[in-house]
């Protein structure tokens, strides 16, 4: 849950000539990147894509290999008073 909504945050930054950084105090997401960007702005250095992506959290997930067999479907299934999701 975001305490300050993104549009309100962006509007405030634009109205006050500020640079926008989204970070999470709860999870720590993007905090390191924020410090990198602030330091780069102070020093007049432009961060490249690799430097920005380096500090972003990597999400790992298992690859699921589902069966590639076609599912047989009936053209006119019998009517029923129940609903089923396939």
Short mmCIF file of N, CA, C and O in Angstrom, two decimals:
data_model
loop_
_atom_site.label_atom_id
_atom_site.label_comp_id
_atom_site.label_asym_id
_atom_site.label_seq_id
_atom_site.Cartn_x
_atom_site.Cartn_y
_atom_site.Cartn_z
N UNK A 1 0.84 -1.17 0.00
CA UNK A 1 0.00 0.00 0.00
C UNK A 1 0.89 1.24 0.00
O UNK A 1 1.85 1.34 0.74
N UNK A 2 0.56 2.16 -0.84
CA UNK A 2 1.34 3.39 -0.96
C UNK A 2 0.68 4.47 -0.12
O UNK A 2 -0.50 4.75 -0.25
N UNK A 3 1.47 5.09 0.76
CA UNK A 3 0.95 6.15 1.61
C UNK A 3 0.69 7.41 0.81
O UNK A 3 -0.35 8.04 0.94
N UNK A 4 1.63 7.78 -0.04
CA UNK A 4 1.46 8.95 -0.91
C UNK A 4 1.20 8.43 -2.32
O UNK A 4 2.00 7.68 -2.87
N UNK A 5 0.09 8.81 -2.88
CA UNK A 5 -0.27 8.35 -4.23
C UNK A 5 0.70 8.90 -5.26
O UNK A 5 1.21 10.02 -5.13
N UNK A 6 0.96 8.11 -6.31
CA UNK A 6 1.95 8.46 -7.33
C UNK A 6 1.65 9.78 -8.01
O UNK A 6 2.56 10.59 -8.23
N UNK A 7 0.38 10.03 -8.35
CA UNK A 7 0.05 11.28 -9.05
C UNK A 7 0.27 12.51 -8.15
O UNK A 7 0.76 13.54 -8.59
N UNK A 8 -0.05 12.39 -6.87
CA UNK A 8 0.16 13.49 -5.93
C UNK A 8 1.66 13.74 -5.75
O UNK A 8 2.12 14.89 -5.71
N UNK A 9 2.43 12.68 -5.68
CA UNK A 9 3.89 12.76 -5.55
C UNK A 9 4.48 13.48 -6.77
O UNK A 9 5.27 14.42 -6.62
N UNK A 10 4.08 13.04 -7.97
CA UNK A 10 4.60 13.65 -9.20
C UNK A 10 4.22 15.13 -9.30
O UNK A 10 5.05 15.96 -9.66
N UNK A 11 2.98 15.44 -8.97
CA UNK A 11 2.51 16.83 -9.03
C UNK A 11 3.32 17.72 -8.09
O UNK A 11 3.75 18.81 -8.45
N UNK A 12 3.52 17.24 -6.85
CA UNK A 12 4.29 18.01 -5.87
C UNK A 12 5.71 18.27 -6.38
O UNK A 12 6.22 19.38 -6.29
N UNK A 13 6.33 17.23 -6.94
CA UNK A 13 7.70 17.38 -7.45
C UNK A 13 7.76 18.38 -8.61
O UNK A 13 8.66 19.22 -8.66
N UNK A 14 6.80 18.29 -9.52
CA UNK A 14 6.78 19.22 -10.65
C UNK A 14 6.54 20.66 -10.21
O UNK A 14 7.20 21.58 -10.69
N UNK A 15 5.62 20.85 -9.28
CA UNK A 15 5.30 22.20 -8.80
C UNK A 15 6.46 22.85 -8.04
O UNK A 15 6.59 24.06 -8.01
N UNK A 16 7.32 22.03 -7.43
CA UNK A 16 8.41 22.55 -6.62
C UNK A 16 9.78 22.34 -7.23
O UNK A 16 10.80 22.56 -6.58
N UNK A 17 9.82 21.91 -8.50
CA UNK A 17 11.10 21.74 -9.19
C UNK A 17 11.99 20.68 -8.57
O UNK A 17 13.21 20.83 -8.53
N UNK A 18 11.39 19.60 -8.10
CA UNK A 18 12.14 18.52 -7.44
C UNK A 18 12.27 17.31 -8.34
O UNK A 18 11.46 17.09 -9.24
N UNK A 19 13.28 16.52 -8.08
CA UNK A 19 13.47 15.26 -8.79
C UNK A 19 12.68 14.19 -8.05
O UNK A 19 12.70 14.14 -6.82
N UNK A 20 12.00 13.33 -8.79
CA UNK A 20 11.12 12.32 -8.20
C UNK A 20 11.85 10.99 -7.99
O UNK A 20 12.51 10.49 -8.91
N UNK A 21 11.73 10.44 -6.79
CA UNK A 21 12.29 9.12 -6.48
C UNK A 21 11.25 8.34 -5.70
O UNK A 21 10.74 8.80 -4.69
N UNK A 22 10.91 7.14 -6.18
CA UNK A 22 9.99 6.27 -5.46
C UNK A 22 10.80 5.23 -4.70
O UNK A 22 11.57 4.48 -5.30
N UNK A 23 10.65 5.20 -3.40
CA UNK A 23 11.35 4.22 -2.55
C UNK A 23 10.35 3.64 -1.56
O UNK A 23 9.29 4.20 -1.31
N UNK A 24 10.73 2.51 -0.97
CA UNK A 24 9.88 1.89 0.04
C UNK A 24 10.62 1.82 1.36
O UNK A 24 11.66 1.17 1.46
N UNK A 25 10.07 2.49 2.35
CA UNK A 25 10.66 2.41 3.69
C UNK A 25 10.41 1.04 4.29
O UNK A 25 11.19 0.55 5.09
N UNK A 26 9.33 0.40 3.87
CA UNK A 26 8.96 -0.90 4.43
C UNK A 26 9.88 -2.01 3.92
O UNK A 26 10.39 -2.80 4.70
N UNK A 27 10.10 -2.07 2.59
CA UNK A 27 10.89 -3.16 2.01
C UNK A 27 12.31 -2.75 1.64
O UNK A 27 13.15 -3.60 1.39
N UNK A 28 12.56 -1.45 1.58
CA UNK A 28 13.88 -0.98 1.18
C UNK A 28 14.07 -0.91 -0.33
O UNK A 28 15.16 -0.61 -0.81
N UNK A 29 13.00 -1.18 -1.08
CA UNK A 29 13.10 -1.15 -2.54
C UNK A 29 13.53 0.23 -3.03
O UNK A 29 13.01 1.25 -2.60
N UNK A 30 14.50 0.23 -3.91
CA UNK A 30 14.99 1.42 -4.62
C UNK A 30 15.70 2.45 -3.75
O UNK A 30 16.03 3.53 -4.22
N UNK A 31 15.99 2.14 -2.49
CA UNK A 31 16.68 3.09 -1.63
C UNK A 31 18.11 3.31 -2.13
O UNK A 31 18.56 4.44 -2.27
N UNK A 32 18.83 2.22 -2.42
CA UNK A 32 20.20 2.33 -2.90
C UNK A 32 20.25 3.09 -4.22
O UNK A 32 21.09 3.96 -4.43
N UNK A 33 19.30 2.77 -5.12
CA UNK A 33 19.23 3.46 -6.40
C UNK A 33 18.98 4.95 -6.21
O UNK A 33 19.56 5.79 -6.89
N UNK A 34 18.14 5.30 -5.25
CA UNK A 34 17.86 6.71 -4.96
C UNK A 34 19.14 7.44 -4.56
O UNK A 34 19.43 8.52 -5.05
N UNK A 35 19.92 6.83 -3.66
CA UNK A 35 21.19 7.46 -3.25
C UNK A 35 22.15 7.57 -4.42
O UNK A 35 22.85 8.57 -4.56
N UNK A 36 22.19 6.55 -5.28
CA UNK A 36 23.04 6.61 -6.46
C UNK A 36 22.63 7.77 -7.37
O UNK A 36 23.49 8.52 -7.86
N UNK A 37 21.34 7.92 -7.59
CA UNK A 37 20.85 8.98 -8.48
C UNK A 37 21.12 10.36 -7.89
O UNK A 37 21.50 11.29 -8.60
N UNK A 38 20.91 10.53 -6.58
CA UNK A 38 21.17 11.82 -5.93
C UNK A 38 22.65 12.16 -6.04
O UNK A 38 23.02 13.29 -6.41
N UNK A 39 23.51 11.19 -5.76
CA UNK A 39 24.96 11.43 -5.85
C UNK A 39 25.36 11.77 -7.29
O UNK A 39 26.16 12.68 -7.52
N UNK A 40 24.79 11.04 -8.25
CA UNK A 40 25.11 11.30 -9.66
C UNK A 40 24.64 12.69 -10.07
O UNK A 40 25.36 13.41 -10.78
N UNK A 41 23.46 13.10 -9.59
CA UNK A 41 22.95 14.45 -9.90
C UNK A 41 23.86 15.52 -9.32
O UNK A 41 24.17 16.52 -9.98
N UNK A 42 24.32 15.33 -8.08
CA UNK A 42 25.21 16.30 -7.42
C UNK A 42 26.52 16.43 -8.19
O UNK A 42 27.05 17.52 -8.38
N UNK A 43 27.05 15.28 -8.63
CA UNK A 43 28.33 15.26 -9.32
C UNK A 43 28.22 15.55 -10.82
O UNK A 43 29.24 15.68 -11.50
N UNK A 44 26.99 15.64 -11.32
CA UNK A 44 26.81 15.90 -12.75
C UNK A 44 27.14 14.70 -13.61
O UNK A 44 27.52 14.84 -14.77
N UNK A 45 26.97 13.50 -13.06
CA UNK A 45 27.27 12.26 -13.77
C UNK A 45 25.95 11.63 -14.21
O UNK A 45 24.99 11.59 -13.45
N UNK A 46 25.91 11.12 -15.44
CA UNK A 46 24.71 10.44 -15.93
C UNK A 46 24.91 8.94 -15.74
O UNK A 46 25.88 8.38 -16.22
N UNK A 47 23.97 8.31 -15.01
CA UNK A 47 24.03 6.87 -14.82
C UNK A 47 23.60 6.16 -16.09
O UNK A 47 22.64 6.57 -16.73
N UNK A 48 24.32 5.09 -16.44
CA UNK A 48 23.90 4.32 -17.61
C UNK A 48 22.92 3.23 -17.19
O UNK A 48 22.69 3.00 -16.01
N UNK A 49 22.34 2.58 -18.17
CA UNK A 49 21.29 1.58 -17.91
C UNK A 49 21.81 0.45 -17.02
O UNK A 49 21.11 0.00 -16.11
N UNK A 50 23.02 -0.01 -17.25
CA UNK A 50 23.59 -1.11 -16.46
C UNK A 50 23.73 -0.70 -14.99
O UNK A 50 23.46 -1.50 -14.08
N UNK A 51 24.14 0.53 -14.73
CA UNK A 51 24.28 1.01 -13.35
C UNK A 51 22.93 1.10 -12.65
O UNK A 51 22.81 0.80 -11.47
N UNK A 52 21.92 1.52 -13.38
CA UNK A 52 20.58 1.63 -12.80
C UNK A 52 20.01 0.24 -12.53
O UNK A 52 19.48 -0.03 -11.46
N UNK A 53 20.14 -0.67 -13.49
CA UNK A 53 19.58 -2.02 -13.33
C UNK A 53 20.32 -2.84 -12.28
O UNK A 53 19.76 -3.74 -11.69
N UNK A 54 21.60 -2.53 -12.05
CA UNK A 54 22.41 -3.27 -11.08
C UNK A 54 21.81 -3.21 -9.68
O UNK A 54 21.86 -4.18 -8.94
N UNK A 55 21.22 -2.10 -9.33
CA UNK A 55 20.70 -1.94 -7.97
C UNK A 55 19.25 -2.37 -7.82
O UNK A 55 18.71 -2.31 -6.74
N UNK A 56 18.65 -2.83 -8.91
CA UNK A 56 17.25 -3.25 -8.84
C UNK A 56 17.18 -4.71 -8.43
O UNK A 56 18.01 -5.53 -8.82
N UNK A 57 16.18 -5.02 -7.64
CA UNK A 57 15.99 -6.36 -7.12
C UNK A 57 15.60 -7.32 -8.24
O UNK A 57 14.75 -7.02 -9.06
N UNK A 58 16.22 -8.51 -8.26
CA UNK A 58 15.90 -9.52 -9.25
C UNK A 58 14.84 -10.45 -8.68
O UNK A 58 14.98 -10.94 -7.56
N UNK A 59 13.81 -10.69 -9.44
CA UNK A 59 12.75 -11.60 -9.02
C UNK A 59 13.01 -12.95 -9.67
O UNK A 59 13.14 -13.04 -10.89
N UNK A 60 13.11 -13.99 -8.86
CA UNK A 60 13.36 -15.33 -9.38
C UNK A 60 12.09 -16.16 -9.25
O UNK A 60 11.39 -16.07 -8.24
N UNK A 61 11.81 -16.94 -10.28
CA UNK A 61 10.63 -17.80 -10.26
C UNK A 61 10.94 -19.07 -11.03
O UNK A 61 11.76 -19.08 -11.95
N UNK A 62 10.28 -20.15 -10.64
CA UNK A 62 10.43 -21.41 -11.35
C UNK A 62 9.68 -21.34 -12.67
O UNK A 62 8.62 -20.73 -12.76
N UNK A 63 10.25 -21.97 -13.68
CA UNK A 63 9.57 -22.05 -14.97
C UNK A 63 8.71 -23.29 -14.95
O UNK A 63 9.18 -24.39 -14.68
N UNK A 64 7.44 -23.12 -15.24
CA UNK A 64 6.50 -24.24 -15.24
C UNK A 64 6.28 -24.67 -16.68
O UNK A 64 5.96 -23.85 -17.54
N UNK A 65 6.47 -25.95 -16.93
CA UNK A 65 6.30 -26.48 -18.28
C UNK A 65 4.97 -27.21 -18.35
O UNK A 65 4.86 -28.37 -17.97
N UNK A 66 3.94 -26.52 -18.84
CA UNK A 66 2.62 -27.11 -18.94
C UNK A 66 2.55 -28.03 -20.17
O UNK A 66 3.25 -27.84 -21.15
N UNK A 67 1.68 -29.00 -20.09
CA UNK A 67 1.46 -29.93 -21.19
C UNK A 67 0.99 -29.16 -22.42
O UNK A 67 0.15 -28.27 -22.32
N UNK A 68 1.50 -29.53 -23.57
CA UNK A 68 1.13 -28.86 -24.82
C UNK A 68 0.03 -29.61 -25.56
O UNK A 68 -0.29 -29.29 -26.69
N UNK A 69 -0.55 -30.62 -24.92
CA UNK A 69 -1.61 -31.39 -25.56
C UNK A 69 -2.88 -30.55 -25.66
O UNK A 69 -3.26 -29.88 -24.70
N UNK A 70 -3.56 -30.60 -26.82
CA UNK A 70 -4.80 -29.83 -26.96
C UNK A 70 -5.91 -30.39 -26.06
O UNK A 70 -5.98 -31.59 -25.82
N UNK A 71 -6.74 -29.50 -25.57
CA UNK A 71 -7.85 -29.89 -24.71
C UNK A 71 -9.06 -30.14 -25.58
O UNK A 71 -9.44 -29.30 -26.39
N UNK A 72 -9.68 -31.33 -25.41
CA UNK A 72 -10.87 -31.66 -26.19
C UNK A 72 -12.06 -30.88 -25.65
O UNK A 72 -12.29 -30.82 -24.45
N UNK A 73 -12.82 -30.28 -26.55
CA UNK A 73 -14.00 -29.52 -26.16
C UNK A 73 -15.19 -30.01 -26.96
O UNK A 73 -15.08 -30.26 -28.15
N UNK A 74 -16.30 -30.09 -26.31
CA UNK A 74 -17.50 -30.51 -27.01
C UNK A 74 -18.15 -29.30 -27.66
O UNK A 74 -18.12 -28.20 -27.12
N UNK A 75 -18.74 -29.51 -28.83
CA UNK A 75 -19.35 -28.42 -29.57
C UNK A 75 -20.60 -27.92 -28.87
O UNK A 75 -20.77 -26.73 -28.67
N UNK A 76 -21.48 -28.79 -28.47
CA UNK A 76 -22.72 -28.42 -27.78
C UNK A 76 -22.79 -29.18 -26.46
O UNK A 76 -23.40 -30.24 -26.38
N UNK A 77 -22.16 -28.63 -25.42
CA UNK A 77 -22.18 -29.35 -24.14
C UNK A 77 -23.60 -29.38 -23.56
O UNK A 77 -24.40 -28.50 -23.85
N UNK A 78 -23.91 -30.41 -22.77
CA UNK A 78 -25.24 -30.49 -22.16
C UNK A 78 -25.45 -29.31 -21.22
O UNK A 78 -24.52 -28.85 -20.57
N UNK A 79 -26.69 -28.82 -21.18
CA UNK A 79 -27.02 -27.69 -20.31
C UNK A 79 -27.12 -28.16 -18.86
O UNK A 79 -27.58 -29.25 -18.59
N UNK A 80 -26.73 -27.27 -17.98
CA UNK A 80 -26.76 -27.58 -16.56
C UNK A 80 -27.02 -26.29 -15.80
O UNK A 80 -26.79 -25.20 -16.30
N UNK A 81 -27.48 -26.42 -14.58
CA UNK A 81 -27.72 -25.23 -13.76
C UNK A 81 -26.45 -24.82 -13.01
O UNK A 81 -26.45 -23.86 -12.28
N UNK A 82 -25.36 -25.55 -13.21
CA UNK A 82 -24.10 -25.23 -12.54
C UNK A 82 -23.13 -24.60 -13.53
O UNK A 82 -23.19 -24.87 -14.72
N UNK A 83 -22.26 -23.80 -13.03
CA UNK A 83 -21.25 -23.13 -13.85
C UNK A 83 -19.89 -23.73 -13.51
O UNK A 83 -19.57 -23.91 -12.34
N UNK A 84 -19.10 -24.04 -14.53
CA UNK A 84 -17.77 -24.60 -14.30
C UNK A 84 -16.76 -23.79 -15.10
O UNK A 84 -17.02 -23.42 -16.24
N UNK A 85 -15.62 -23.51 -14.50
CA UNK A 85 -14.54 -22.79 -15.17
C UNK A 85 -13.45 -23.79 -15.49
O UNK A 85 -13.03 -24.56 -14.62
N UNK A 86 -13.03 -23.82 -16.74
CA UNK A 86 -12.00 -24.78 -17.14
C UNK A 86 -10.70 -24.08 -17.36
O UNK A 86 -10.62 -22.99 -17.81
#
